[in-house]
Coordinates of N, CA and C and ligand atoms in Angstrom, one line a residue:
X231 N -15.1 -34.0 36.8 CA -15.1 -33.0 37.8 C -16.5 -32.7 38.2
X232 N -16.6 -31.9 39.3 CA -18.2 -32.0 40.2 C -17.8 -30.8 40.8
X233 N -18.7 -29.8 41.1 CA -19.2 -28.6 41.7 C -19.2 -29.1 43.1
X234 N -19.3 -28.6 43.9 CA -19.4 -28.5 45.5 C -20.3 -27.6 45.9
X235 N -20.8 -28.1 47.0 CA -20.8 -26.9 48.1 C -20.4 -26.1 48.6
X236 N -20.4 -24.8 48.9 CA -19.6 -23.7 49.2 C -20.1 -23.8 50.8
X237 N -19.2 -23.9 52.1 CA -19.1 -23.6 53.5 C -19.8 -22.3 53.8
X238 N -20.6 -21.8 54.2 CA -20.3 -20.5 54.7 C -20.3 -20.1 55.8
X239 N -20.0 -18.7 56.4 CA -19.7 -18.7 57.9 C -21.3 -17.9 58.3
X240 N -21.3 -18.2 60.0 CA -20.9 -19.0 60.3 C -20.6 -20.0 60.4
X241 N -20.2 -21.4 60.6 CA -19.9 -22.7 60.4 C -18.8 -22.9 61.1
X242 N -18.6 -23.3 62.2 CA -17.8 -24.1 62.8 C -16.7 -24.7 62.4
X243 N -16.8 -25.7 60.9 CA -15.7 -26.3 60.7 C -15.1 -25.2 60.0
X244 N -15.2 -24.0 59.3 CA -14.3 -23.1 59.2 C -12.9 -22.7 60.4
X245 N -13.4 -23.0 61.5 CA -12.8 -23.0 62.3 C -11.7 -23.9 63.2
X246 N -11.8 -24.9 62.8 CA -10.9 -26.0 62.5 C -9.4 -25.9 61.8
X247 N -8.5 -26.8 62.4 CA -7.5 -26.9 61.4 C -7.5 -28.3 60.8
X248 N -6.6 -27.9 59.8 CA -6.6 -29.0 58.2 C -5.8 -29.6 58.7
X249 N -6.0 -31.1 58.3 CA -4.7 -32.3 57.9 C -3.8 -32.3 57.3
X250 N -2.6 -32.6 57.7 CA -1.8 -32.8 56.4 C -2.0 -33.9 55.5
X251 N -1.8 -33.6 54.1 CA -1.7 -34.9 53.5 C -0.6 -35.8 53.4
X252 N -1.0 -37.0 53.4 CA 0.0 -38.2 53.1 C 0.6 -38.6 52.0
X253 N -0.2 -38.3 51.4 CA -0.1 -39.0 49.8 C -0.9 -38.4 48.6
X254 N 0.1 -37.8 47.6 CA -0.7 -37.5 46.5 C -1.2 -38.2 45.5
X255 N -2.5 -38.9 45.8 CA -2.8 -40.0 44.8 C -4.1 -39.2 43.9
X256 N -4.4 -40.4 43.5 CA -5.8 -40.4 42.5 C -7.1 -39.3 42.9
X257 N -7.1 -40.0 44.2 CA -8.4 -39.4 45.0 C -7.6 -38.0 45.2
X258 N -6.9 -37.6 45.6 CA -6.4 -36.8 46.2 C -6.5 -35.1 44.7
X259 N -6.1 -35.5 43.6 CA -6.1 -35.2 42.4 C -7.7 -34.7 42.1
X260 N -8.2 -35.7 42.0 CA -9.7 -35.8 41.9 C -10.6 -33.8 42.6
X261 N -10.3 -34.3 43.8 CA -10.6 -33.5 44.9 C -10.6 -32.5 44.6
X262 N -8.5 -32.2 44.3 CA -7.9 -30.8 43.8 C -9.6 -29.9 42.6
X263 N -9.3 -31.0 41.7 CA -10.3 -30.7 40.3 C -11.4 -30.2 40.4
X264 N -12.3 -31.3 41.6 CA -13.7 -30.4 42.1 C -13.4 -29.1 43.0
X265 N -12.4 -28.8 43.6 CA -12.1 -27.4 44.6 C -11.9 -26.2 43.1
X266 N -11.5 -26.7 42.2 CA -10.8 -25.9 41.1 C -12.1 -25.7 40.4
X267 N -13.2 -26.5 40.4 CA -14.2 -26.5 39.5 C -15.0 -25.3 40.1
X268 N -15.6 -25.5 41.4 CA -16.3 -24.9 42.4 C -15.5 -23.8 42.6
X269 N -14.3 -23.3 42.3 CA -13.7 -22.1 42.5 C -13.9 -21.1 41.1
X270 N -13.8 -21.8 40.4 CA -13.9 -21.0 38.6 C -15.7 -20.6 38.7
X271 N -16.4 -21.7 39.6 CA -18.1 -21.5 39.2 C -18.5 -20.4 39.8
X272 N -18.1 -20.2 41.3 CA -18.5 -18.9 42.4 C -18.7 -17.4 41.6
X273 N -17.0 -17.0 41.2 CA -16.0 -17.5 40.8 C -15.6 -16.6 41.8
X274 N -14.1 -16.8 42.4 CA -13.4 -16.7 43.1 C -11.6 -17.0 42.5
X275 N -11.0 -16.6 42.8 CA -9.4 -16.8 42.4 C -8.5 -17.8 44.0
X276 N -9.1 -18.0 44.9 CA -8.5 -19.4 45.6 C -9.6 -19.7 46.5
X277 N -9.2 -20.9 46.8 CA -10.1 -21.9 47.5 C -9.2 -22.9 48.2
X278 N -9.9 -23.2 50.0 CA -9.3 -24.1 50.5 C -10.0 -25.4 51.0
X279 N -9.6 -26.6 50.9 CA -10.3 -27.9 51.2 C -11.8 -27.8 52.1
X280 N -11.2 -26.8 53.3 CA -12.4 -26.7 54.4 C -13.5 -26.0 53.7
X281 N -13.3 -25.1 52.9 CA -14.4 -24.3 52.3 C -15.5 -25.0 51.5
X282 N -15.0 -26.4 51.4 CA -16.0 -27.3 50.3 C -16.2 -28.6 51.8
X283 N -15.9 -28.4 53.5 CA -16.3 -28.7 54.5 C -15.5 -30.0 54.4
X284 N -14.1 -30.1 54.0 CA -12.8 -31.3 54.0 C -11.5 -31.0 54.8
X285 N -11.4 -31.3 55.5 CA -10.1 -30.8 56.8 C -8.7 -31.2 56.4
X286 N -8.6 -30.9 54.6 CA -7.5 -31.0 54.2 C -6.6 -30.0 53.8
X287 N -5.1 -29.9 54.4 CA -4.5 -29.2 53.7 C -3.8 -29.1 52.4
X288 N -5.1 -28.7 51.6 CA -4.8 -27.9 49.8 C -5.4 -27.2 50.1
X289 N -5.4 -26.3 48.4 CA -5.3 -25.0 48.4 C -5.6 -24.7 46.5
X290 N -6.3 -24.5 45.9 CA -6.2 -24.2 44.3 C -6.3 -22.8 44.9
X291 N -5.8 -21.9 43.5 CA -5.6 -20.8 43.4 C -5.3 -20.3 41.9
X292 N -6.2 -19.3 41.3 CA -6.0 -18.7 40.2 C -5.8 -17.4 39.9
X293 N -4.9 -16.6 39.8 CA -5.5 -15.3 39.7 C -5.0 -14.6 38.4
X294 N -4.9 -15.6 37.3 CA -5.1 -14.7 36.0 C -6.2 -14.6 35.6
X295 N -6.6 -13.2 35.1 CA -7.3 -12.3 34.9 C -8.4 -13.0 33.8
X296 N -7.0 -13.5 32.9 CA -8.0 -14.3 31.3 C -8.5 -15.5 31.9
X297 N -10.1 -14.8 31.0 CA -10.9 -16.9 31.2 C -10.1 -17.7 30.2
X298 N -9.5 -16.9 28.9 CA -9.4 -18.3 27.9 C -7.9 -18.9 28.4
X299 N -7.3 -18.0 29.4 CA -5.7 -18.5 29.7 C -5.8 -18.7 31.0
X300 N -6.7 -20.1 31.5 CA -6.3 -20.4 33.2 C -4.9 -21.4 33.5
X301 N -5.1 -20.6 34.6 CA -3.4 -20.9 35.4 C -3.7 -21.2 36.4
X302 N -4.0 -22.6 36.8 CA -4.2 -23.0 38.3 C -3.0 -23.6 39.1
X303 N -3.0 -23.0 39.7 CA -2.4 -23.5 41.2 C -2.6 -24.3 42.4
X304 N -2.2 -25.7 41.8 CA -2.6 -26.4 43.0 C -1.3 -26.5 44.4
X305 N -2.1 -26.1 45.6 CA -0.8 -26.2 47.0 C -1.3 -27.6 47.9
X306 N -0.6 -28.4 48.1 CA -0.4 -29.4 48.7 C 0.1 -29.3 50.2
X307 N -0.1 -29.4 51.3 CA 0.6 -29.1 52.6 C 1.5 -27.9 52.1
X308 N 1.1 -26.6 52.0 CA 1.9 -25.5 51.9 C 2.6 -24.9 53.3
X309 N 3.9 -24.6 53.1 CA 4.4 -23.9 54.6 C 4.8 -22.6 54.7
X310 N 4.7 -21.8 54.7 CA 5.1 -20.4 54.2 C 6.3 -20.5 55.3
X311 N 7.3 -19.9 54.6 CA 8.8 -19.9 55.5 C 9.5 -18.6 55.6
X312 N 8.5 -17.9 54.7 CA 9.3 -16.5 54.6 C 8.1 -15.1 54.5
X313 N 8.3 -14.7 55.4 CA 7.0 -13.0 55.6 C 8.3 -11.8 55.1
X314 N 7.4 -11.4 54.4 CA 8.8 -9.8 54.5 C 7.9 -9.1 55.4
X315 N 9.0 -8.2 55.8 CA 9.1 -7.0 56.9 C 7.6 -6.3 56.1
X316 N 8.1 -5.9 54.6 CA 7.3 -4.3 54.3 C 5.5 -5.1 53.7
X317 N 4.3 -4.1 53.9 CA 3.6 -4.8 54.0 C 2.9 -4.5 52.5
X318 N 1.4 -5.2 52.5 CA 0.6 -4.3 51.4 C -0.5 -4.3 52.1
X319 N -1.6 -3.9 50.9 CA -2.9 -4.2 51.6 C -4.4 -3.9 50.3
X320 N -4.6 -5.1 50.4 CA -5.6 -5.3 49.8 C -7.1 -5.5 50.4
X321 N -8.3 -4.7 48.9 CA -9.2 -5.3 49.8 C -9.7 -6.6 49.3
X322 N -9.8 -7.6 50.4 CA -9.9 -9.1 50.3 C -11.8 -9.3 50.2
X323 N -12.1 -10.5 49.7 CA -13.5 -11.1 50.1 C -13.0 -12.5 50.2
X324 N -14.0 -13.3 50.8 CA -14.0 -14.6 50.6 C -15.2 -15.7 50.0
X325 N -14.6 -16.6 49.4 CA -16.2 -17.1 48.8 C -17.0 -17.9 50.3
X326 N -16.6 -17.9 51.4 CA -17.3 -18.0 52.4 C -17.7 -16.8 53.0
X327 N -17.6 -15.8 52.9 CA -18.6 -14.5 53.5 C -18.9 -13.9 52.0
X328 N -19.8 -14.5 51.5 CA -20.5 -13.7 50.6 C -20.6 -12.7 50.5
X329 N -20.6 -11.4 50.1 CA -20.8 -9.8 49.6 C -20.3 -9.0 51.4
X330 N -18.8 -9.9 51.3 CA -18.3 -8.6 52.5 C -16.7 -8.8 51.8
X331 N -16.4 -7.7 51.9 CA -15.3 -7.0 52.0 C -14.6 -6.2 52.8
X332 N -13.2 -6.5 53.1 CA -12.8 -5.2 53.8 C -10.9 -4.9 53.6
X333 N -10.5 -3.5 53.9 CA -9.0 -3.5 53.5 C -8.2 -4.6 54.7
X334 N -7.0 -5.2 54.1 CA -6.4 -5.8 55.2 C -4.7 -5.9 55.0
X335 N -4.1 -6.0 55.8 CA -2.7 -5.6 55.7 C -2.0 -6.6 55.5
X336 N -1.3 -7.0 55.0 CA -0.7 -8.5 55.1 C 1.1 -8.2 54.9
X337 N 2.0 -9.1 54.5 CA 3.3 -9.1 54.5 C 3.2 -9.0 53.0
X338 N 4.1 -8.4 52.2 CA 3.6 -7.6 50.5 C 4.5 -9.1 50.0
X339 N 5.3 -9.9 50.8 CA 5.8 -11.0 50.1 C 6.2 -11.9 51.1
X340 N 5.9 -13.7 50.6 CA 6.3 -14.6 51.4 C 6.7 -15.7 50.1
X341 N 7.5 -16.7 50.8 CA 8.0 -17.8 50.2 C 7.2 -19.1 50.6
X342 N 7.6 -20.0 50.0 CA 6.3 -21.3 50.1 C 6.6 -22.3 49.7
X343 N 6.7 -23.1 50.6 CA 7.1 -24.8 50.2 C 5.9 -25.9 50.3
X344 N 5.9 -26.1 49.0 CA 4.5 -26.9 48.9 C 4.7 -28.5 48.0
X345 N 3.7 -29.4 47.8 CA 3.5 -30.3 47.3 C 3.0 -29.8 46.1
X346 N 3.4 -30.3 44.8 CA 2.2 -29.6 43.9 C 0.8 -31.0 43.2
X347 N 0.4 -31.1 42.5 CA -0.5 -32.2 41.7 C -0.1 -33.2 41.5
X348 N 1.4 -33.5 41.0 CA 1.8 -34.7 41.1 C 2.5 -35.1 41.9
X349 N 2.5 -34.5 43.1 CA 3.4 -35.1 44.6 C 4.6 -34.6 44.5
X350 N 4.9 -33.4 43.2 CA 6.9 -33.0 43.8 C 6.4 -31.9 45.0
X351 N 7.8 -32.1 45.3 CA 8.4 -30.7 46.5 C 8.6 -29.7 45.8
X352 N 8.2 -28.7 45.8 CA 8.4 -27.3 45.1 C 8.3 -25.9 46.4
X353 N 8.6 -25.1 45.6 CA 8.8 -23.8 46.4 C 8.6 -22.8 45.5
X354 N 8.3 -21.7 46.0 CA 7.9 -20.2 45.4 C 8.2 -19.2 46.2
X355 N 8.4 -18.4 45.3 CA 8.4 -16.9 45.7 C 7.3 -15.8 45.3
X356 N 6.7 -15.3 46.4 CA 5.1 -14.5 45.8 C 5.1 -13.0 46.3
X357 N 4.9 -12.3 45.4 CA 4.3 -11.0 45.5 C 3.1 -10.9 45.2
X358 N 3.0 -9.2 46.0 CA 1.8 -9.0 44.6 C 0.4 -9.5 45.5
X359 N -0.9 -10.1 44.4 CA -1.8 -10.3 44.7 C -1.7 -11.8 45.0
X360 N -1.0 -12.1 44.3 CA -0.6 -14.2 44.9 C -0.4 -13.9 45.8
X361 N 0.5 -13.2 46.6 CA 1.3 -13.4 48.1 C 0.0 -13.1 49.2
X362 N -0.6 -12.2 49.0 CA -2.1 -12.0 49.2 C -3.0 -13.0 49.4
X363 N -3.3 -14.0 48.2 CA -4.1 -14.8 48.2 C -3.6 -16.1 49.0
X364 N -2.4 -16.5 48.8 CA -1.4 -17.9 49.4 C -1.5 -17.8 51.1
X365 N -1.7 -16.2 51.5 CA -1.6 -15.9 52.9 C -2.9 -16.3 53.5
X366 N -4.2 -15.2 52.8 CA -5.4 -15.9 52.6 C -5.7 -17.1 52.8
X367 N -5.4 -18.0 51.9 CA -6.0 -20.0 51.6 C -5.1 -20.3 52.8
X368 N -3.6 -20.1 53.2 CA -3.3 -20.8 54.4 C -4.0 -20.9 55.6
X369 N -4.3 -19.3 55.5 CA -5.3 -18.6 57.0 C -6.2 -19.8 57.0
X370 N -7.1 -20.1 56.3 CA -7.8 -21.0 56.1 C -7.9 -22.6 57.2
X371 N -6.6 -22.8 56.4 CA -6.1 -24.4 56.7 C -5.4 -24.4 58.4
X372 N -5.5 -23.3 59.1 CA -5.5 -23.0 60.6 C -6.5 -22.3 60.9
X373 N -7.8 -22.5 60.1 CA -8.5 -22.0 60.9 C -9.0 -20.8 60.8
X374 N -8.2 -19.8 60.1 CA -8.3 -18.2 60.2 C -8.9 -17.3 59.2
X375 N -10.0 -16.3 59.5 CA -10.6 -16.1 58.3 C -10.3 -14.3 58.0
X376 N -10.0 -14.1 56.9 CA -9.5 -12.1 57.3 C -10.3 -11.2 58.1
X377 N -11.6 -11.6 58.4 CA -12.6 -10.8 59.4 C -11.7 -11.0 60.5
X378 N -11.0 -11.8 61.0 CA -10.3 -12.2 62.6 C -9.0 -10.8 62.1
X379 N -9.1 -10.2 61.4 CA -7.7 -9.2 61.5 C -8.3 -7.7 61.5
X380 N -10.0 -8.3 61.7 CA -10.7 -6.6 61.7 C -10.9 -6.6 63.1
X381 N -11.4 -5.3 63.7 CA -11.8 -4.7 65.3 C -13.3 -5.7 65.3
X382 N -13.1 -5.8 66.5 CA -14.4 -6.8 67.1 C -16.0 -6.5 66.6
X383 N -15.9 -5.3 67.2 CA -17.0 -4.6 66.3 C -17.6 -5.1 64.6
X384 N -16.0 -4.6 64.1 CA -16.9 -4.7 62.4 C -16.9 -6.2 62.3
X385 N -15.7 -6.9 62.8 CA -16.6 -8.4 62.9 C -17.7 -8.9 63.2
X386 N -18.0 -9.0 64.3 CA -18.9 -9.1 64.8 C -20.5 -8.8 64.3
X387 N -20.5 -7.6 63.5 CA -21.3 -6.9 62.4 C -21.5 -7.6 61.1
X388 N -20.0 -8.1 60.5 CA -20.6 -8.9 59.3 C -21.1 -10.2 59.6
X389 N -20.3 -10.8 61.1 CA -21.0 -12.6 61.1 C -22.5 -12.6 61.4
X390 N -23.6 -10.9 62.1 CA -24.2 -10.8 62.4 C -25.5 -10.6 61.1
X391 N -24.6 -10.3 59.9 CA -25.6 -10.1 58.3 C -25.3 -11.4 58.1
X392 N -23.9 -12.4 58.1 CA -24.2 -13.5 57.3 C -25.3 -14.2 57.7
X393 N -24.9 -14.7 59.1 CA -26.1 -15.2 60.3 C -27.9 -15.1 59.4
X394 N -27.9 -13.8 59.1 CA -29.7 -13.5 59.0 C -29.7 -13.9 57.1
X395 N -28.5 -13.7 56.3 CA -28.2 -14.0 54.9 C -28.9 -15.4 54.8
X396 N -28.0 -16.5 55.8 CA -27.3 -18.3 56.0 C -29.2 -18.4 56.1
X397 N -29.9 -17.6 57.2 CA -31.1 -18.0 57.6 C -32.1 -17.7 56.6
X398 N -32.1 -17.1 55.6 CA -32.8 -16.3 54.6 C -33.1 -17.3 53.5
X399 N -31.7 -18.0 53.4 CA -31.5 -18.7 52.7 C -32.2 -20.1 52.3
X400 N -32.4 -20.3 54.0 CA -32.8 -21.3 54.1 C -34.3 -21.7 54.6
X401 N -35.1 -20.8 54.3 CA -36.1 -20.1 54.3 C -37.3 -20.6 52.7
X402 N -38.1 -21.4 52.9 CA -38.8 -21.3 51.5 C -40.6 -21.0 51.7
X403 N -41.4 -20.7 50.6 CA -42.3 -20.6 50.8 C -43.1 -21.3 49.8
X404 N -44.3 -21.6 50.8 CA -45.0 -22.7 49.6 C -46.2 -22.7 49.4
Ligands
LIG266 ZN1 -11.4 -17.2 51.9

């Protein structure tokens, strides 16, 4: 397994949509491992292909609490087929906008038909902080990041700190 790169915004290909995949092979496996690696290092509880700058639709995802008991979730072309009516609302970050947060309202449950690591067809049912996160990593794989569900303004505001963060960054002195 191998660390990645982390995307950040602004960045363009955040804005992109993902591929589907064809085939769950070797390479494809591999991939999952480095997104899962780079997700535990940040650390963060999900991560999607574009965030490590790959225009694929996966998805790892962890959100138990214990480091000595990880429970990863890998999603393969996930399709969400089911939003309930009643909502929740958490507040979200992403490992692509570094040190922003904000509340966001989402469907408090969806269902989800996915590929898992070894190529079966599976399905789930999510509440909770998973249904949260799964809604999250799809946003993703169309392109969509939770700042797009805030008023123009406070968007606009945080792409305007990462912007000067991304430049800061990249900034050395010698
Ligand atoms: Zn994210």
């Amino acid at each position: 397994m191998s660390k990645r790169n982390i995307v950040i915004e602004p960045d363009p290909i955040l804005r992109k949509k993902s591929q589907a995949i064809e085939e769950a092979n070797d390479d494809l496996r591999k991939l999952l491992d480095d997104m899962l690696e780079t997700m535990y290092d940040a650390p963060g509880i999900g991560l999607a292909a574009v965030q490590i700058g790959i225009l694929k639709r996966i998805i790892v995802i962890d959100i138990s609490k214990d480091k000595e008991k990880k429970d990863p979730l890998f999603l393969i072309n996930p399709e969400i087929t089911f939003k309930s009516k009643n909502t929740s609302v958490y507040e979200e970050g992403c490992l692509s906008l570094p040190g922003h947060f904000a509340e966001i309202e989402r469907p408090a449950e969806c269902h989800l038909n996915y590929i898992d690591y070894y190529g079966k067809q599976k399905s789930l049912q999510a509440k909770g902080i998973l249904a949260t996160c799964i809604q999250h990593e799809v946003d993703h794989l169309d392109g969509v990041l939770f700042i797009d569900y805030l008023s123009k303004l406070k968007k606009d505001m945080i792409i305007k700190k990462l912007k000067k963060h991304k430049k800061e960054l990249n900034q050395i002195v010698l």
